[in-house]
């Protein structure tokens, strides 16, 4: 058996099954596309569930993959053992109702003995105890000696998860030799010792299990095999640990090089840290490569936890400063050929890691001090459980994931009150949702209780003036038959052209009327499929059953539609400039402008903002047609339409397309041609949450309004500067330079005045216990002026203590400055100033020779000076 690199093994496997007419599928992304039960893809079979369940048609009945996977269920063991990892690759061969046991096992045997050239005398097989078919294939077809075929029970060799498809399995083992074995003379696969390593599992999905526990035969049995490539590489390279195989060792060597700590030198704790960093580097690189960004929930939280855990272990190894970002290169170097998305997104991956490292570095030292303070406190009180609200403070204020806090404490023998932490987290969420809860406790709740029947047909995509019938009138939680002039109520119609607020787009306003009645539409919302119009009756009376005419405000609708279409252009332009990882995280569209939230790991640069803006305006200038189409959701996904991540969609969806440039699921209103948007201008880009950025922008009429407002400001500024509009910039620069010059002149005059009075200041000193004490109050001076004065006095003075107070804008700043010989006598400026400033209602601190403090009460400066005399 020749030693083989991991990348070579992967290619040999996939090529072998291609030769057996298997469709070679590139690894699916780590984000499950249609499986809400998973945060991350955790097995080779996971992304193929729709094929096995018959919900979708596979591209071929035979398939082979090498699937990237993440499992964090036993993250606490990563690094502490040589076999656990959060990231791994799973080789797989699959049959969807095509071939079955014989082909699966014989091809598997062919691959490991003829391609990998494993010695046959080292190979064993296990089968389910009742699976005579598999046993016979191993014995009669493959020719494996019966003493190396082991029958095991349901716990070992039968695959099932609750109800549904299930079946027996057959596992292939490699015999590592007697030195790894135990004293049991009957040692064989199934034994708890380390001698026999299971590396390939062939699952025969041939039964269906019902809720009563009965098994029935599937009409079309399937094959699902899985083989961890890292474990196989350990066998092929004759190494004991996944951290010793070629690709992972290359990453580990990088960690060792950065840390300067030797691996496997006898220090178990440093070995653990090196392995943790090595493993987590693989996970973070692949996760970011699949557009996952650090955050506080779900898979984003998993990524943040991995990065911060690795960063902390870097600190434990003595690594100073950020280091993970550079080491991501090593992961990409060894895996980029097999996973081209890593190469494509190399710079983005490194940037995301660098930003997250930087965020954590700014808080880790302070957070660790807090944790150490907590442990000291618990030790003093004889406690061993950290209170939940304190753990939440570490999470909320210092960015310590709860799992990281728990891990740090467990290293010192402490635990965390997880239930208390969850309560604190829930309380915070409740506080942030108070406004939403208040809204939810209003009329909508009452309407739901009154069971508004039927649905409202929305015609507003194509019709602006719509005739309708009043189905219900709701006021103060009661159903009414009619309302009169002056009433504010809510009205339900059978049809409407008023858009109800949804999907980030604001509601339409306008008029509902007939010959006897006119009402202003103030708001439109949806209660399930019923549109509810909030109206104010401005004339006449309206009755349930009356015919009315809906007339939305057309200019307002047009501005809203222009802004909504602009968000679609903005979304695509952001992907073009920043990368495919960009995902919409929220939006707000009104007639006055738009707000678009998106997932991104850092603030946009001015150049990036300008590029996005230029792309959007370029598209607008091309007058591209906007089309809408209602189609099956599955078809829309296949056509590449962008959906809001995590949103639930029905069987049919509405897709809005801007030529061939943008295609999105959307229920909002849009312009028919993007030329109608006019112009697009980004007003601001800012952060609104961890990993979420926000762009605010305007279009068309909004841009004209902004221009007019700017004109007013420019005219006012020109008038104030006594300048023409054309010369306003030069005039502003001239005035600014003049102000700077005057400030400089004033400061120089201050210094000259202080220098002149230097002898007088020193002459008024008091001598207390052999130390000359200088105390003086200065008006309209700053702390830097006081520092300069104390430095001048120190040049020719010894045995001197200076207590200065500067008063400006009703506040006091104190300075305590001591010559070196006073410090040598045991005096400390930082300690002194705390008591001196406290006498005037302030506080501060500093070093032994100089300290400063602030205070609020200038009337107590004399009391502060008295405290200084007392201290001496």
CSV table of N, CA and C in Angstrom, one decimal, residues 196-254:
chain,number,residue,atom,x,y,z
A,196,UNK,N,-9.2,-1.8,15.4
A,196,UNK,CA,-10.0,-1.8,14.2
A,196,UNK,C,-10.6,-0.5,13.9
A,197,UNK,N,-10.4,0.1,12.8
A,197,UNK,CA,-10.9,1.5,12.4
A,197,UNK,C,-11.9,1.3,11.3
A,198,UNK,N,-13.1,1.7,11.6
A,198,UNK,CA,-14.2,1.8,10.6
A,198,UNK,C,-14.0,3.0,9.7
A,199,UNK,N,-13.9,2.8,8.4
A,199,UNK,CA,-13.7,3.9,7.5
A,199,UNK,C,-14.7,4.1,6.4
A,200,UNK,N,-15.6,3.1,6.2
A,200,UNK,CA,-16.5,3.2,5.0
A,200,UNK,C,-17.8,2.5,5.4
A,201,UNK,N,-18.9,3.2,5.4
A,201,UNK,CA,-20.2,2.7,5.7
A,201,UNK,C,-21.1,2.6,4.5
A,202,UNK,N,-21.6,1.5,4.2
A,202,UNK,CA,-22.6,1.3,3.0
A,202,UNK,C,-24.0,1.1,3.6
A,203,UNK,N,-24.9,2.0,3.4
A,203,UNK,CA,-26.2,2.0,4.0
A,203,UNK,C,-27.2,1.5,2.9
A,204,UNK,N,-28.0,0.5,3.2
A,204,UNK,CA,-28.9,-0.1,2.2
A,204,UNK,C,-30.3,0.3,2.6
A,205,UNK,N,-30.8,1.4,2.1
A,205,UNK,CA,-32.1,1.9,2.4
A,205,UNK,C,-33.2,1.1,1.7
A,206,UNK,N,-33.7,0.1,2.4
A,206,UNK,CA,-34.7,-0.8,1.7
A,206,UNK,C,-36.0,-0.9,2.4
A,207,UNK,N,-36.2,-0.3,3.6
A,207,UNK,CA,-37.4,-0.4,4.3
A,207,UNK,C,-38.0,1.0,4.6
A,208,UNK,N,-39.3,1.0,4.9
A,208,UNK,CA,-40.0,2.2,5.4
A,208,UNK,C,-40.6,1.8,6.8
A,209,UNK,N,-40.3,2.6,7.8
A,209,UNK,CA,-40.7,2.4,9.2
A,209,UNK,C,-41.9,3.3,9.5
A,210,UNK,N,-43.1,2.8,9.9
A,210,UNK,CA,-44.2,3.6,10.1
A,210,UNK,C,-44.3,4.0,11.6
A,211,UNK,N,-45.3,4.7,12.0
A,211,UNK,CA,-45.4,5.2,13.4
A,211,UNK,C,-45.6,4.1,14.4
A,212,UNK,N,-46.1,3.0,14.0
A,212,UNK,CA,-46.2,1.9,14.9
A,212,UNK,C,-45.0,1.0,15.0
A,213,UNK,N,-44.0,1.4,14.3
A,213,UNK,CA,-42.7,0.6,14.3
A,213,UNK,C,-42.7,-0.6,13.4
A,214,UNK,N,-43.6,-0.6,12.4
A,214,UNK,CA,-43.6,-1.7,11.4
A,214,UNK,C,-42.8,-1.3,10.2
A,215,UNK,N,-42.1,-2.4,9.7
A,215,UNK,CA,-41.2,-2.1,8.5
A,215,UNK,C,-41.9,-2.8,7.3
A,216,UNK,N,-41.8,-2.0,6.2
A,216,UNK,CA,-42.3,-2.5,4.9
A,216,UNK,C,-41.2,-2.2,3.8
A,217,UNK,N,-41.2,-3.0,2.8
A,217,UNK,CA,-40.2,-2.9,1.7
A,217,UNK,C,-40.5,-1.6,0.9
A,218,UNK,N,-39.4,-0.9,0.6
A,218,UNK,CA,-39.5,0.2,-0.3
A,218,UNK,C,-39.6,-0.3,-1.8
A,219,UNK,N,-40.4,0.3,-2.6
A,219,UNK,CA,-40.5,-0.1,-4.0
A,219,UNK,C,-39.2,0.1,-4.7
A,220,UNK,N,-38.4,1.1,-4.3
A,220,UNK,CA,-37.1,1.4,-5.0
A,220,UNK,C,-36.0,1.6,-3.9
A,221,UNK,N,-35.3,0.6,-3.5
A,221,UNK,CA,-34.3,0.7,-2.5
A,221,UNK,C,-33.2,1.6,-3.0
A,222,UNK,N,-32.5,2.3,-2.1
A,222,UNK,CA,-31.4,3.2,-2.4
A,222,UNK,C,-30.1,2.8,-1.7
A,223,UNK,N,-29.0,3.4,-2.2
A,223,UNK,CA,-27.7,3.2,-1.6
A,223,UNK,C,-27.1,4.5,-1.2
A,224,UNK,N,-26.6,4.5,0.0
A,224,UNK,CA,-26.0,5.8,0.5
A,224,UNK,C,-24.7,5.3,1.3
A,225,UNK,N,-23.5,5.6,0.7
A,225,UNK,CA,-22.3,5.3,1.3
A,225,UNK,C,-21.6,6.5,1.8
A,226,UNK,N,-20.8,6.5,2.9
A,226,UNK,CA,-20.1,7.6,3.4
A,226,UNK,C,-18.7,7.2,3.9
A,227,UNK,N,-17.7,7.9,3.5
A,227,UNK,CA,-16.4,7.6,4.0
A,227,UNK,C,-15.6,8.9,4.3
A,228,UNK,N,-15.3,9.1,5.6
A,228,UNK,CA,-14.5,10.3,5.9
A,228,UNK,C,-13.1,10.3,5.3
A,229,UNK,N,-12.8,11.3,4.5
A,229,UNK,CA,-11.6,11.3,3.8
A,229,UNK,C,-10.4,11.5,4.7
A,230,UNK,N,-10.6,12.2,5.9
A,230,UNK,CA,-9.5,12.4,6.8
A,230,UNK,C,-9.1,11.1,7.5
A,231,UNK,N,-10.1,10.3,7.8
A,231,UNK,CA,-9.8,9.0,8.5
A,231,UNK,C,-9.2,8.0,7.5
A,232,UNK,N,-9.6,8.1,6.2
A,232,UNK,CA,-9.0,7.2,5.2
A,232,UNK,C,-7.6,7.7,5.0
A,233,UNK,N,-7.3,9.0,5.0
A,233,UNK,CA,-6.0,9.5,4.8
A,233,UNK,C,-5.0,9.0,5.9
A,234,UNK,N,-5.6,8.9,7.1
A,234,UNK,CA,-4.7,8.4,8.2
A,234,UNK,C,-4.3,7.0,7.9
A,235,UNK,N,-5.1,6.2,7.4
A,235,UNK,CA,-4.8,4.8,7.0
A,235,UNK,C,-3.8,4.8,5.9
A,236,UNK,N,-4.0,5.6,4.9
A,236,UNK,CA,-3.2,5.5,3.7
A,236,UNK,C,-1.8,6.1,3.9
A,237,UNK,N,-1.7,7.0,4.9
A,237,UNK,CA,-0.4,7.7,5.2
A,237,UNK,C,0.2,7.1,6.5
A,238,UNK,N,-0.5,6.1,7.1
A,238,UNK,CA,0.1,5.4,8.2
A,238,UNK,C,0.4,6.3,9.4
A,239,UNK,N,-0.5,7.2,9.7
A,239,UNK,CA,-0.4,8.1,10.8
A,239,UNK,C,-1.5,7.9,11.8
A,240,UNK,N,-1.3,8.3,13.0
A,240,UNK,CA,-2.3,8.0,14.1
A,240,UNK,C,-3.4,9.1,14.2
A,241,UNK,N,-3.1,10.3,13.8
A,241,UNK,CA,-4.0,11.4,14.0
A,241,UNK,C,-4.3,12.2,12.8
A,242,UNK,N,-5.5,12.7,12.7
A,242,UNK,CA,-5.9,13.5,11.5
A,242,UNK,C,-5.0,14.8,11.4
A,243,UNK,N,-4.4,15.2,12.5
A,243,UNK,CA,-3.5,16.3,12.5
A,243,UNK,C,-2.1,16.0,11.9
A,244,UNK,N,-1.9,14.7,11.6
A,244,UNK,CA,-0.6,14.3,11.0
A,244,UNK,C,-0.7,14.1,9.5
A,245,UNK,N,-2.0,14.1,9.0
A,245,UNK,CA,-2.1,13.9,7.5
A,245,UNK,C,-1.6,15.1,6.8
A,246,UNK,N,-1.2,15.0,5.5
A,246,UNK,CA,-0.4,16.0,4.8
A,246,UNK,C,-1.1,17.4,4.8
A,247,UNK,N,-2.4,17.5,4.4
A,247,UNK,CA,-3.0,18.8,4.2
A,247,UNK,C,-3.2,19.5,5.6
A,248,UNK,N,-3.6,18.7,6.6
A,248,UNK,CA,-3.9,19.3,7.9
A,248,UNK,C,-2.6,19.7,8.6
A,249,UNK,N,-1.6,18.8,8.4
A,249,UNK,CA,-0.3,19.1,9.0
A,249,UNK,C,0.4,20.4,8.5
A,250,UNK,N,0.1,20.6,7.2
A,250,UNK,CA,0.6,21.9,6.6
A,250,UNK,C,0.0,23.1,7.3
A,251,UNK,N,-1.3,23.0,7.6
A,251,UNK,CA,-1.9,24.1,8.4
A,251,UNK,C,-1.3,24.2,9.8
A,252,UNK,N,-1.2,23.0,10.4
A,252,UNK,CA,-0.7,22.9,11.8
A,252,UNK,C,0.7,23.5,11.9
A,253,UNK,N,1.6,23.2,10.9
A,253,UNK,CA,2.9,23.7,10.8
A,253,UNK,C,2.9,25.3,10.8
A,254,UNK,N,1.9,25.8,10.1
A,254,UNK,CA,1.8,27.3,10.1
A,254,UNK,C,1.5,27.8,11.4
